[in-house]
Tab-separated table of C-alpha atoms in Angstrom:
chain	number	residue	atom	x	y	z
Y	6	MET	CA	-29.626	12.304	-1.814
Y	7	LYS	CA	-27.525	11.432	1.243
Y	8	TYR	CA	-24.599	9.012	1.119
Y	9	ILE	CA	-22.934	6.601	3.512
Y	10	MET	CA	-19.349	5.433	3.155
Y	11	ALA	CA	-18.096	2.059	4.402
Y	12	ILE	CA	-14.454	1.047	4.670
Y	13	ASP	CA	-13.539	-2.643	4.889
Y	14	PHE	CA	-10.076	-3.683	6.101
Y	15	GLY	CA	-9.447	-7.150	4.708
Y	16	THR	CA	-6.567	-9.581	4.943
Y	17	SER	CA	-4.569	-8.014	2.117
Y	18	ALA	CA	-6.659	-5.111	0.802
Y	19	ILE	CA	-8.736	-2.118	1.849
Y	20	LYS	CA	-12.059	-1.511	0.137
Y	21	THR	CA	-13.982	1.757	0.308
Y	22	ALA	CA	-17.576	1.811	-0.921
Y	23	VAL	CA	-20.281	4.472	-1.022
Y	24	PHE	CA	-24.020	3.735	-0.881
Y	25	ASN	CA	-27.033	5.996	-1.229
Y	26	GLU	CA	-30.137	5.941	0.986
Y	27	SER	CA	-31.707	3.271	-1.218
Y	28	GLY	CA	-28.780	0.952	-0.530
Y	29	GLU	CA	-27.514	1.374	-4.085
Y	30	LEU	CA	-23.747	1.047	-4.546
Y	31	LYS	CA	-22.407	4.223	-6.156
Y	32	ILE	CA	-18.684	3.487	-6.199
Y	33	SER	CA	-16.203	0.991	-4.790
Y	34	LYS	CA	-12.418	1.230	-4.777
Y	35	THR	CA	-10.055	-1.481	-3.605
Y	36	SER	CA	-6.362	-1.089	-2.861
Y	37	GLU	CA	-4.178	-4.063	-2.049
Y	38	TYR	CA	-1.373	-3.853	0.473
Y	39	SER	CA	1.679	-6.067	0.724
Y	40	LEU	CA	2.443	-8.225	3.746
Y	41	ILE	CA	5.831	-9.004	5.260
Y	42	TYR	CA	6.607	-12.720	5.542
Y	43	GLY	CA	9.226	-14.160	7.884
Y	44	ASP	CA	10.316	-17.457	9.365
Y	45	LYS	CA	8.287	-19.565	11.786
Y	46	GLY	CA	4.890	-18.311	10.672
Y	47	ILE	CA	5.586	-14.567	10.896
Y	48	ILE	CA	3.257	-12.433	8.752
Y	49	GLU	CA	3.360	-8.692	9.468
Y	50	ILE	CA	2.110	-5.407	8.035
Y	51	SER	CA	3.829	-2.026	7.825
Y	52	LEU	CA	1.674	0.869	9.060
Y	53	LYS	CA	3.120	2.988	6.267
Y	54	GLU	CA	1.916	0.449	3.701
Y	55	LEU	CA	-1.497	0.279	5.361
Y	56	GLN	CA	-1.783	4.081	5.262
Y	57	ARG	CA	-0.823	4.109	1.570
Y	58	ALA	CA	-3.554	1.599	0.721
Y	59	PHE	CA	-6.081	3.522	2.809
Y	60	ASP	CA	-5.315	6.789	1.004
Y	61	GLU	CA	-5.517	5.131	-2.400
Y	62	SER	CA	-8.873	3.500	-1.683
Y	63	PHE	CA	-10.371	6.400	0.295
Y	64	LEU	CA	-9.294	9.138	-2.100
Y	65	GLY	CA	-10.362	7.012	-5.067
Y	66	CYS	CA	-13.938	7.351	-3.814
Y	67	ILE	CA	-14.079	10.911	-2.505
Y	68	THR	CA	-12.399	12.388	-5.605
Y	69	SER	CA	-14.701	10.556	-8.007
Y	70	ASN	CA	-17.721	12.120	-9.660
Y	71	GLU	CA	-20.009	9.223	-8.732
Y	72	PHE	CA	-21.585	10.994	-5.754
Y	73	ASP	CA	-21.707	14.419	-4.110
Y	74	VAL	CA	-19.091	14.309	-1.352
Y	75	ASN	CA	-20.821	17.252	0.338
Y	76	GLU	CA	-23.824	14.958	0.958
Y	77	LEU	CA	-21.725	12.310	2.733
Y	78	ILE	CA	-23.265	11.982	6.204
Y	79	SER	CA	-21.526	9.023	7.838
Y	80	ILE	CA	-18.507	6.727	7.599
Y	81	GLY	CA	-18.717	3.146	8.893
Y	82	PHE	CA	-16.145	0.390	9.241
Y	83	SER	CA	-15.662	-3.311	8.785
Y	84	SER	CA	-12.406	-4.977	9.741
Y	85	SER	CA	-10.711	-8.320	10.288
Y	86	GLY	CA	-10.571	-8.834	14.019
Y	87	GLU	CA	-7.138	-10.053	15.033
Y	88	THR	CA	-4.622	-7.910	13.110
Y	89	MET	CA	-2.922	-5.595	15.628
Y	90	LEU	CA	-1.008	-2.323	15.389
Y	91	PHE	CA	1.366	-1.080	18.109
Y	92	ILE	CA	1.537	2.701	18.611
Y	93	ASP	CA	3.695	4.839	20.940
Y	94	LYS	CA	2.734	8.066	22.759
Y	95	ASN	CA	3.668	10.154	19.707
Y	96	GLY	CA	1.444	8.171	17.356
Y	97	ASN	CA	4.309	6.263	15.741
Y	98	PRO	CA	4.518	2.471	15.408
Y	99	THR	CA	6.784	0.684	17.882
Y	100	ARG	CA	7.051	-2.262	15.475
Y	101	ASN	CA	5.293	-3.733	12.455
Y	102	GLY	CA	1.693	-4.769	12.900
Y	103	ILE	CA	1.000	-8.488	13.408
Y	104	THR	CA	-1.638	-9.962	11.099
Y	105	TRP	CA	-4.307	-12.439	12.096
Y	106	MET	CA	-2.693	-15.099	9.865
Y	107	ASP	CA	0.582	-14.944	11.833
Y	108	THR	CA	1.227	-18.298	13.560
Y	109	ARG	CA	4.438	-17.573	15.477
Y	110	ALA	CA	2.718	-17.987	18.849
Y	111	SER	CA	1.564	-21.613	18.694
Y	112	VAL	CA	3.662	-22.503	21.768
Y	113	GLU	CA	2.278	-19.492	23.626
Y	114	ALA	CA	-1.304	-20.456	22.733
Y	115	ASP	CA	-0.715	-23.910	24.253
Y	116	GLU	CA	0.840	-22.354	27.355
Y	117	LEU	CA	-2.178	-20.110	27.893
Y	118	ILE	CA	-4.536	-23.068	27.450
Y	119	ASN	CA	-2.555	-25.060	30.018
Y	120	PHE	CA	-2.414	-22.112	32.438
Y	121	PHE	CA	-6.096	-21.124	32.379
Y	122	GLY	CA	-7.722	-24.322	31.174
Y	123	ASN	CA	-9.651	-24.422	27.915
Y	124	LEU	CA	-13.058	-24.753	29.583
Y	125	GLU	CA	-12.440	-21.800	31.918
Y	126	ALA	CA	-11.272	-19.643	29.004
Y	127	TYR	CA	-14.330	-20.736	27.011
Y	128	LYS	CA	-16.723	-19.708	29.790
Y	129	ILE	CA	-15.104	-16.273	29.984
Y	130	THR	CA	-14.487	-15.443	26.319
Y	131	GLY	CA	-17.181	-17.466	24.545
Y	132	GLN	CA	-14.515	-18.812	22.202
Y	133	ALA	CA	-14.129	-22.579	21.950
Y	134	ASN	CA	-10.361	-22.451	22.276
Y	135	ILE	CA	-7.421	-20.084	22.630
Y	136	ASP	CA	-6.203	-20.077	19.066
Y	137	VAL	CA	-2.818	-19.306	17.534
Y	138	PHE	CA	-4.610	-16.690	15.392
Y	139	ASN	CA	-5.892	-14.789	18.460
Y	140	PRO	CA	-4.114	-11.649	19.715
Y	141	ALA	CA	-3.475	-12.850	23.287
Y	142	PRO	CA	-0.884	-15.534	22.390
Y	143	LYS	CA	0.879	-13.097	20.045
Y	144	ILE	CA	1.108	-10.411	22.731
Y	145	TYR	CA	2.393	-13.086	25.108
Y	146	TRP	CA	5.067	-13.874	22.489
Y	147	LEU	CA	6.041	-10.183	22.496
Y	148	LYS	CA	6.314	-10.261	26.280
Y	149	LYS	CA	8.815	-13.101	25.947
Y	150	TYR	CA	10.907	-11.842	23.049
Y	151	GLU	CA	10.228	-8.100	22.598
Y	152	ASN	CA	9.266	-6.923	26.071
Y	153	ASP	CA	10.910	-3.505	25.634
Y	154	VAL	CA	8.763	-2.925	22.543
Y	155	LEU	CA	5.652	-3.959	24.434
Y	156	LYS	CA	6.454	-1.612	27.329
Y	157	ASN	CA	6.996	1.295	24.914
Y	158	THR	CA	3.646	0.639	23.227
Y	159	ASP	CA	1.073	3.159	24.415
Y	160	LYS	CA	-1.846	1.794	22.399
Y	161	ILE	CA	-2.613	-1.620	20.928
Y	162	MET	CA	-5.112	-1.110	18.117
Y	163	PHE	CA	-6.966	-3.204	15.590
Y	164	MET	CA	-6.940	-1.893	12.020
Y	165	LYS	CA	-10.208	0.000	11.833
Y	166	ASP	CA	-9.690	1.393	15.309
Y	167	TYR	CA	-6.446	3.049	14.240
Y	168	PHE	CA	-8.212	4.933	11.452
Y	169	ILE	CA	-11.142	5.814	13.703
Y	170	TYR	CA	-8.546	7.267	16.070
Y	171	MET	CA	-6.993	9.248	13.213
Y	172	MET	CA	-10.423	10.541	12.171
Y	173	THR	CA	-11.830	11.406	15.590
Y	174	GLY	CA	-9.074	11.221	18.204
Y	175	ASN	CA	-11.151	8.617	20.088
Y	176	PHE	CA	-9.497	5.333	21.095
Y	177	ILE	CA	-12.314	2.753	20.889
Y	178	CYS	CA	-13.097	-0.805	19.851
Y	179	ASP	CA	-16.369	-2.706	19.576
Y	180	ASP	CA	-17.413	-6.043	21.061
Y	181	SER	CA	-17.444	-7.986	17.793
Y	182	VAL	CA	-13.765	-7.254	17.122
Y	183	LEU	CA	-12.615	-7.823	20.700
Y	184	CYS	CA	-14.457	-11.128	21.076
Y	185	THR	CA	-11.698	-13.156	19.365
Y	186	SER	CA	-8.867	-11.474	21.276
Y	187	SER	CA	-8.899	-14.069	24.101
Y	188	PHE	CA	-8.659	-11.189	26.601
Y	189	TRP	CA	-12.289	-9.947	26.400
Y	190	ASN	CA	-14.973	-11.161	28.826
Y	191	VAL	CA	-18.228	-11.881	27.000
Y	192	ASN	CA	-20.205	-12.050	30.265
Y	193	ASN	CA	-19.672	-8.455	31.382
Y	194	ARG	CA	-18.220	-6.776	28.255
Y	195	SER	CA	-14.945	-5.919	29.931
Y	196	TYR	CA	-11.321	-6.950	29.656
Y	197	TRP	CA	-10.216	-10.195	31.291
Y	198	ASN	CA	-7.697	-8.850	33.796
Y	199	GLU	CA	-6.123	-12.206	34.648
Y	200	MET	CA	-5.291	-12.757	30.988
Y	201	LEU	CA	-3.918	-9.225	30.629
Y	202	ASN	CA	-1.622	-9.793	33.601
Y	203	LYS	CA	-0.408	-13.063	32.149
Y	204	ILE	CA	0.419	-11.701	28.695
Y	205	GLY	CA	1.963	-8.494	30.025
Y	206	ILE	CA	-0.312	-5.578	29.118
Y	207	THR	CA	-2.681	-3.229	30.951
Y	208	VAL	CA	-6.172	-1.910	30.330
Y	209	LYS	CA	-4.652	1.532	29.630
Y	210	GLN	CA	-3.040	0.131	26.474
Y	211	LEU	CA	-6.392	-1.098	25.165
Y	212	PRO	CA	-9.321	0.832	23.638
Y	213	ILE	CA	-12.535	1.872	25.347
Y	214	ILE	CA	-15.198	-0.766	24.630
Y	215	VAL	CA	-18.286	0.352	22.667
Y	216	ASN	CA	-21.251	-1.400	21.112
Y	217	GLN	CA	-20.935	-2.328	17.466
Y	218	GLY	CA	-22.605	0.249	15.245
Y	219	SER	CA	-22.094	3.079	17.745
Y	220	ILE	CA	-21.495	6.660	16.637
Y	221	VAL	CA	-18.072	7.466	18.107
Y	222	GLY	CA	-17.555	11.062	17.007
Y	223	THR	CA	-17.184	13.384	14.046
Y	224	LEU	CA	-14.163	14.134	11.879
Y	225	ASN	CA	-11.514	16.177	13.671
Y	226	ASP	CA	-10.148	19.341	12.053
Y	227	LYS	CA	-6.862	17.745	10.988
Y	228	PHE	CA	-8.442	14.815	9.139
Y	229	ALA	CA	-11.223	16.908	7.585
Y	230	LEU	CA	-8.719	19.449	6.269
Y	231	LYS	CA	-6.332	16.794	4.918
Y	232	TYR	CA	-9.037	15.080	2.854
Y	233	GLY	CA	-11.258	18.082	2.130
Y	234	LEU	CA	-14.292	16.788	3.997
Y	235	ASN	CA	-17.006	18.324	6.150
Y	236	LYS	CA	-15.981	17.831	9.782
Y	237	ASN	CA	-19.608	17.155	10.798
Y	238	ILE	CA	-19.551	13.722	9.122
Y	239	LEU	CA	-20.468	11.072	11.714
Y	240	VAL	CA	-17.961	8.284	12.332
Y	241	ASN	CA	-19.390	4.869	13.210
Y	242	ALA	CA	-17.561	2.094	15.088
Y	243	GLY	CA	-18.870	-0.534	12.676
Y	244	ALA	CA	-18.053	-4.174	13.431
Y	245	GLN	CA	-15.842	-7.132	12.609
Y	246	ASP	CA	-15.768	-7.966	8.899
Y	247	GLN	CA	-17.361	-11.394	9.060
Y	248	VAL	CA	-20.364	-10.226	11.090
Y	249	CYS	CA	-20.664	-7.196	8.796
Y	250	GLY	CA	-20.708	-9.626	5.889
Y	251	ALA	CA	-23.431	-11.700	7.539
Y	252	LEU	CA	-25.517	-8.560	8.077
Y	253	GLY	CA	-24.856	-7.285	4.550
Y	254	ALA	CA	-26.043	-10.631	3.178
Y	255	GLY	CA	-29.284	-10.489	5.160
Y	256	ASN	CA	-28.384	-13.088	7.792
Y	257	ILE	CA	-30.374	-11.524	10.644
Y	258	LYS	CA	-32.425	-14.396	12.075
Y	259	GLU	CA	-32.151	-18.029	13.095
Y	260	GLY	CA	-32.410	-20.660	10.362
Y	261	ILE	CA	-30.126	-18.825	7.932
Y	262	LEU	CA	-26.432	-19.490	7.414
Y	263	SER	CA	-24.181	-17.027	5.651
Y	264	GLU	CA	-21.018	-18.214	3.973
Y	265	SER	CA	-18.188	-15.893	3.081
Y	266	LEU	CA	-16.278	-17.810	0.421
Y	267	GLY	CA	-13.245	-15.547	0.357
Y	268	SER	CA	-9.666	-16.592	1.097
Y	269	ALA	CA	-11.049	-18.427	4.107
Y	270	MET	CA	-14.514	-19.947	4.159
Y	271	MET	CA	-16.328	-18.448	7.152
Y	272	VAL	CA	-19.747	-19.820	8.049
Y	273	MET	CA	-22.051	-17.952	10.445
Y	274	ALA	CA	-25.420	-18.629	12.063
Y	275	THR	CA	-27.349	-15.877	13.871
Y	276	LEU	CA	-28.684	-16.567	17.375
Y	277	GLU	CA	-31.089	-14.637	19.578
Y	278	ASN	CA	-29.231	-15.591	22.767
Y	279	PHE	CA	-25.677	-16.260	23.910
Y	280	VAL	CA	-24.847	-19.978	24.002
Y	281	ILE	CA	-22.230	-21.953	25.934
Y	282	ASN	CA	-22.010	-25.683	25.177
Y	283	LYS	CA	-19.570	-27.209	27.684
Y	284	LYS	CA	-19.869	-30.725	26.264
Y	285	ASN	CA	-19.202	-29.721	22.652
Y	286	PRO	CA	-17.740	-26.173	22.734
Y	287	ILE	CA	-18.661	-23.869	19.895
Y	288	SER	CA	-17.533	-20.259	19.613
Y	289	CYS	CA	-20.309	-17.724	20.237
Y	290	SER	CA	-19.684	-14.024	19.564
Y	291	PRO	CA	-21.578	-10.742	19.331
Y	292	ALA	CA	-23.312	-10.229	15.993
Y	293	ALA	CA	-23.192	-6.959	14.077
Y	294	ILE	CA	-26.690	-6.342	15.441
Y	295	ASN	CA	-26.362	-5.294	19.063
Y	296	GLY	CA	-28.017	-7.844	21.361
Y	297	LYS	CA	-27.762	-10.761	18.922
Y	298	TYR	CA	-25.009	-13.348	18.599
Y	299	VAL	CA	-23.381	-15.547	15.991
Y	300	VAL	CA	-21.703	-18.913	16.023
Y	301	ASN	CA	-19.034	-19.313	13.426
Y	302	ALA	CA	-16.652	-21.805	11.950
Y	303	TYR	CA	-13.986	-21.562	9.296
Y	304	SER	CA	-11.985	-23.625	6.872
Y	305	THR	CA	-9.889	-23.013	3.772
Y	306	GLY	CA	-11.917	-21.245	1.101
Y	307	ALA	CA	-11.281	-19.693	-2.290
Y	308	ILE	CA	-7.570	-19.293	-1.605
Y	309	ALA	CA	-7.337	-22.999	-2.435
Y	310	MET	CA	-8.601	-22.292	-5.956
Y	311	ARG	CA	-6.209	-19.364	-6.285
Y	312	TRP	CA	-3.354	-21.640	-5.205
Y	313	PHE	CA	-4.447	-24.183	-7.821
Y	314	ARG	CA	-4.715	-21.583	-10.594
Y	315	ASP	CA	-1.390	-19.920	-9.829
Y	316	ASN	CA	0.548	-23.178	-9.741
Y	317	PHE	CA	-1.148	-25.360	-12.341
Y	318	CYS	CA	-3.071	-23.115	-14.754
Y	319	ILE	CA	-0.526	-20.891	-16.507
Y	320	GLU	CA	-2.190	-21.585	-19.861
Y	321	GLU	CA	-5.560	-20.435	-18.507
Y	322	LYS	CA	-4.009	-17.263	-17.063
Y	323	ASN	CA	-2.471	-16.414	-20.447
Y	324	LEU	CA	-5.764	-17.132	-22.210
Y	325	SER	CA	-7.500	-14.890	-19.682
Y	326	GLU	CA	-5.308	-11.947	-20.706
Y	327	GLU	CA	-5.847	-12.621	-24.416
Y	328	ARG	CA	-9.646	-12.851	-24.160
Y	329	ASN	CA	-10.116	-10.401	-21.275
Y	330	ILE	CA	-12.128	-12.868	-19.199
Y	331	SER	CA	-11.459	-14.275	-15.747
Y	332	SER	CA	-9.057	-17.204	-15.554
Y	333	PHE	CA	-11.369	-18.671	-12.911
Y	334	GLN	CA	-14.245	-18.566	-15.412
Y	335	ILE	CA	-12.129	-20.510	-17.913
Y	336	ILE	CA	-11.363	-23.142	-15.265
Y	337	ASP	CA	-15.045	-23.179	-14.293
Y	338	ASN	CA	-16.102	-23.988	-17.854
Y	339	PHE	CA	-13.831	-27.037	-17.945
Y	340	VAL	CA	-14.763	-28.205	-14.446
Y	341	ARG	CA	-18.454	-28.224	-15.396
Y	342	LYS	CA	-17.692	-31.065	-17.867
Y	343	ILE	CA	-16.024	-33.276	-15.239
Y	344	PRO	CA	-18.313	-35.976	-13.773
Y	345	ILE	CA	-19.766	-35.635	-10.290
Y	346	GLY	CA	-17.367	-37.060	-7.720
Y	347	SER	CA	-14.349	-36.495	-9.991
Y	348	ASP	CA	-14.086	-40.242	-10.710
Y	349	GLY	CA	-13.115	-41.084	-7.145
Y	350	LEU	CA	-10.683	-38.216	-6.572
Y	351	ILE	CA	-11.288	-36.689	-3.126
Y	352	MET	CA	-9.580	-33.602	-1.697
Y	353	LEU	CA	-9.178	-32.475	1.884
Y	354	PRO	CA	-8.926	-28.713	1.268
Y	355	TYR	CA	-7.165	-27.757	4.505
Y	356	LEU	CA	-4.398	-25.529	3.137
Y	357	GLN	CA	-4.784	-23.197	6.154
Y	358	GLY	CA	-5.776	-25.655	8.850
Y	359	THR	CA	-9.405	-25.985	9.891
Y	360	GLY	CA	-11.757	-25.028	12.712
Y	361	MET	CA	-14.970	-26.324	14.267
Y	362	PRO	CA	-16.373	-28.938	14.599
Y	363	LYS	CA	-12.963	-30.640	14.876
Y	364	PRO	CA	-10.305	-27.897	14.944
Y	365	ASN	CA	-6.801	-28.712	13.746
Y	366	ASP	CA	-4.357	-25.882	13.064
Y	367	ASN	CA	-1.925	-28.458	11.638
Y	368	ALA	CA	-4.336	-29.900	9.053
Y	369	LYS	CA	-2.988	-29.982	5.495
Y	370	GLY	CA	-4.380	-30.372	1.997
Y	371	VAL	CA	-4.611	-33.949	0.678
Y	372	TYR	CA	-5.623	-35.497	-2.657
Y	373	PHE	CA	-6.810	-39.100	-2.302
Y	374	GLY	CA	-7.537	-41.620	-5.064
Y	375	ILE	CA	-5.314	-40.313	-7.880
Y	376	THR	CA	-5.228	-42.431	-11.045
Y	377	THR	CA	-3.879	-42.024	-14.573
Y	378	ARG	CA	-7.274	-40.852	-15.858
Y	379	HIS	CA	-7.258	-37.712	-13.694
Y	380	ASN	CA	-6.190	-34.515	-15.461
Y	381	LYS	CA	-5.917	-31.098	-13.814
Y	382	TYR	CA	-9.598	-30.294	-14.266
Y	383	TYR	CA	-10.485	-33.357	-12.200
Y	384	PHE	CA	-8.225	-31.915	-9.524
Y	385	ALA	CA	-9.991	-28.539	-9.822
Y	386	ARG	CA	-13.453	-30.091	-9.480
Y	387	SER	CA	-12.285	-32.263	-6.598
Y	388	LEU	CA	-11.064	-29.082	-4.888
Y	389	MET	CA	-14.476	-27.438	-5.262
Y	390	GLU	CA	-16.139	-30.603	-3.986
Y	391	GLY	CA	-13.704	-30.811	-1.059
Y	392	VAL	CA	-14.455	-27.250	0.099
Y	393	SER	CA	-18.158	-28.035	-0.252
Y	394	MET	CA	-17.736	-31.221	1.823
Y	395	SER	CA	-15.995	-29.092	4.446
Y	396	LEU	CA	-18.992	-26.726	4.395
Y	397	ARG	CA	-21.364	-29.643	5.001
Y	398	TYR	CA	-19.160	-30.852	7.865
Y	399	ILE	CA	-19.337	-27.399	9.474
Y	400	ILE	CA	-23.115	-27.207	9.031
Y	401	GLU	CA	-23.570	-30.594	10.682
Y	402	GLY	CA	-21.378	-29.455	13.580
Y	403	ILE	CA	-23.443	-26.291	14.073
Y	404	THR	CA	-26.832	-28.023	13.818
Y	405	GLU	CA	-25.779	-30.859	16.132
Y	406	ARG	CA	-24.533	-28.498	18.856
Y	407	LEU	CA	-27.366	-25.978	18.622
Y	408	GLY	CA	-30.332	-27.957	17.350
Y	409	LEU	CA	-30.869	-25.466	14.517
Y	410	GLU	CA	-32.629	-26.264	11.266
Y	411	VAL	CA	-30.773	-24.606	8.395
Y	412	LYS	CA	-33.224	-23.590	5.671
Y	413	GLU	CA	-30.966	-21.598	3.368
Y	414	ILE	CA	-27.362	-20.540	2.856
Y	415	ILE	CA	-26.463	-17.068	1.626
Y	416	CYS	CA	-23.076	-17.042	-0.079
Y	417	PHE	CA	-20.938	-14.009	-0.900
Y	418	SER	CA	-17.321	-13.026	-1.695
Y	419	GLY	CA	-15.149	-14.153	-4.594
Y	420	GLY	CA	-15.996	-17.870	-4.680
Y	421	SER	CA	-19.707	-17.109	-5.097
Y	422	LYS	CA	-19.025	-16.007	-8.683
Y	423	SER	CA	-18.507	-19.620	-9.729
Y	424	LYS	CA	-21.817	-21.074	-10.896
Y	425	THR	CA	-20.324	-24.569	-10.941
Y	426	TRP	CA	-19.070	-24.269	-7.381
Y	427	MET	CA	-22.365	-22.916	-6.081
Y	428	GLN	CA	-24.299	-25.798	-7.650
Y	429	ILE	CA	-21.836	-28.277	-6.145
Y	430	GLN	CA	-22.416	-26.710	-2.716
Y	431	ALA	CA	-26.189	-26.982	-3.078
Y	432	ASP	CA	-25.913	-30.613	-4.164
Y	433	VAL	CA	-23.456	-31.585	-1.408
Y	434	THR	CA	-25.380	-29.894	1.425
Y	435	GLY	CA	-28.904	-30.437	0.126
Y	436	ILE	CA	-29.695	-26.817	1.007
Y	437	PRO	CA	-30.560	-23.973	-1.418
Y	438	ILE	CA	-27.688	-21.541	-1.964
Y	439	LYS	CA	-28.503	-17.848	-2.507
Y	440	VAL	CA	-25.896	-15.495	-3.973
Y	441	THR	CA	-26.266	-11.788	-3.324
Y	442	LYS	CA	-25.869	-9.109	-5.948
Y	443	ASN	CA	-22.605	-7.160	-5.561
Y	444	SER	CA	-21.442	-9.966	-3.278
Y	445	GLU	CA	-17.876	-8.638	-3.111
Y	446	ASN	CA	-19.188	-5.512	-1.340
Y	447	THR	CA	-21.236	-7.404	1.238
Y	448	ALA	CA	-19.069	-6.556	4.272
Y	449	CYS	CA	-19.056	-2.901	3.217
Y	450	PHE	CA	-22.835	-2.913	2.933
Y	451	GLY	CA	-23.122	-4.436	6.411
Y	452	ALA	CA	-20.976	-1.607	7.789
Y	453	ALA	CA	-23.071	0.900	5.826
Y	454	ILE	CA	-26.270	-0.553	7.336
Y	455	LEU	CA	-24.906	-0.007	10.855
Y	456	ALA	CA	-23.822	3.540	10.036
Y	457	GLY	CA	-27.072	4.307	8.195
Y	458	ILE	CA	-29.335	3.151	11.011
Y	459	ALA	CA	-27.299	5.042	13.624
Y	460	CYS	CA	-27.580	8.324	11.711
Y	461	GLY	CA	-31.239	7.867	10.725
Y	462	ALA	CA	-30.875	7.012	7.032
Y	463	TRP	CA	-32.837	3.795	7.697
Y	464	VAL	CA	-35.408	3.190	10.400
Y	465	ASN	CA	-34.291	-0.320	11.364
Y	466	ILE	CA	-32.416	-3.450	10.289
Y	467	GLU	CA	-35.418	-4.903	8.438
Y	468	GLU	CA	-35.791	-1.799	6.277
Y	469	ALA	CA	-32.069	-1.758	5.502
Y	470	VAL	CA	-31.784	-5.434	4.510
Y	471	SER	CA	-34.856	-5.107	2.289
Y	472	ASN	CA	-32.470	-3.397	-0.134
Y	473	ILE	CA	-30.423	-6.598	-0.542
Y	474	GLU	CA	-30.891	-8.207	-3.946
Y	475	VAL	CA	-30.367	-11.905	-4.656
Y	476	SER	CA	-28.742	-12.482	-8.034
Y	477	GLU	CA	-29.220	-16.247	-8.201
Y	478	ILE	CA	-30.565	-19.240	-6.251
Y	479	TYR	CA	-29.081	-22.727	-6.683
Y	480	PHE	CA	-31.418	-25.562	-5.706
Y	481	PRO	CA	-30.100	-29.044	-4.837
Y	482	ASN	CA	-30.286	-31.779	-7.453
Y	483	ILE	CA	-31.580	-34.790	-5.502
Y	484	GLU	CA	-29.812	-37.367	-7.704
Y	485	ASN	CA	-26.518	-35.564	-7.279
Y	486	LYS	CA	-27.144	-35.301	-3.523
Y	487	HIS	CA	-27.403	-39.113	-3.252
Y	488	ILE	CA	-24.065	-39.514	-5.045
Y	489	TYR	CA	-22.417	-36.910	-2.836
Y	490	ASP	CA	-23.769	-38.571	0.326
Y	491	LEU	CA	-21.597	-41.617	-0.401
Y	492	ILE	CA	-18.559	-39.479	-1.208
Y	493	TYR	CA	-19.070	-37.410	1.924
Y	494	HIS	CA	-18.872	-40.474	4.186
Y	495	LYS	CA	-15.556	-41.410	2.580
Y	496	PHE	CA	-14.375	-37.781	2.942
Y	497	ILE	CA	-15.037	-37.970	6.709
Y	498	GLN	CA	-13.264	-41.337	6.957
Y	499	ILE	CA	-10.157	-39.933	5.252
Y	500	ARG	CA	-10.244	-36.795	7.387
Y	501	ASP	CA	-10.540	-38.731	10.652
Y	502	SER	CA	-7.847	-41.211	9.646
Y	503	LEU	CA	-5.317	-38.468	8.918
Y	504	ASP	CA	-6.174	-36.113	11.765
Y	505	ASP	CA	-3.411	-37.324	14.102
Y	506	LEU	CA	-0.861	-37.586	11.273
Y	507	PHE	CA	-1.062	-33.859	10.391
């Protein structure tokens, strides 16, 4: 039996997973890493801390007895797109890495929009706007305030690309990761030189561009010796984590939406062709499958429930430890008893701002309609309903701009474990919700599919995704849908009324 390893670099953790040729998960190890928080939206990562988490996760798999490490044939990658590392000529960091969540460069993002024009940038990058989360504004911030650091930086790398470099010595990056940089040209798959000049970097500081899922080398002697691995193992470029998740969930054709209900809620639709909509811009990016594209939109996801639990559910957390069950499951059991619509309590769940169809980085969370009859479980249900309303709003934005008919939604990541939440989503949207088995390893499986196809473990995408198992399907309750239709209209009214006040 041959094995494929996939490594997923998330917002605050690294996950390593190993699959066999039947797509069966053999082992998965996750290691969290700490972030560095500062004033004015600064959120950074130490390379030393990232390396520690990588070693813990990586070694946790290869030293296990769950598979024969000598039969490992390929390593693939999945990674969040915007987190950057800054490396000098000797391979040392010139400063801390800057995470995708970092919002220090909001002024710089506006300056770049004003300089290039949003429509011009959209036509070049395929992204609906130059966002504060994108790398270009952050590099522009460095040019202003840390120009010496920027000049001493030999290589600007995204997370997975750093470890590919350590494994192979090759300095590469794939289209799906570069697409949200705001300095990548979607039309000719090259760097946007005018943007590079403006933000103060050169092509020499950036990786060679490759197709997602490309084989980019084998393990070099140094890495193979350090970890006790065969140096003939193939290293695969992989792709951005959200498109890997879409692939790992089976979202490979039009008419399907995939929803990653992790910290952020990321919704993706697969397209056969690249789309630019000048009247109503919508971001269009390369899919994990070379030659296909995705449109995507995001909003606050399961981090809202974590925020709620950590601040208002101490009793449930203590009970969780006593009974050895998830605190979220305890909350779920209570929420299930709360009436549909939470007796008029409506939440705007925008704890991290919100994207398409009406982006607002300044959007905040709001509870509307609080009365004396509302206890904390009403607030919890209202939160689940609010995120689900946000999902419906995104779906309507995608279908309106593209003319797509959405037939099913495939949900994965942490929030998909909540049966109550999944039923609420089906009822609010009126669309069946499928939850994949091993949904927390979906991005890893997407990366494994790319690596497996490239090295011949699977013949094609269709064969690979045939291994995906659905654990549950939630069908809409029509009566509940009618109730939620009325609530949804009020949700939109509240959202629109507050948009300028945020």
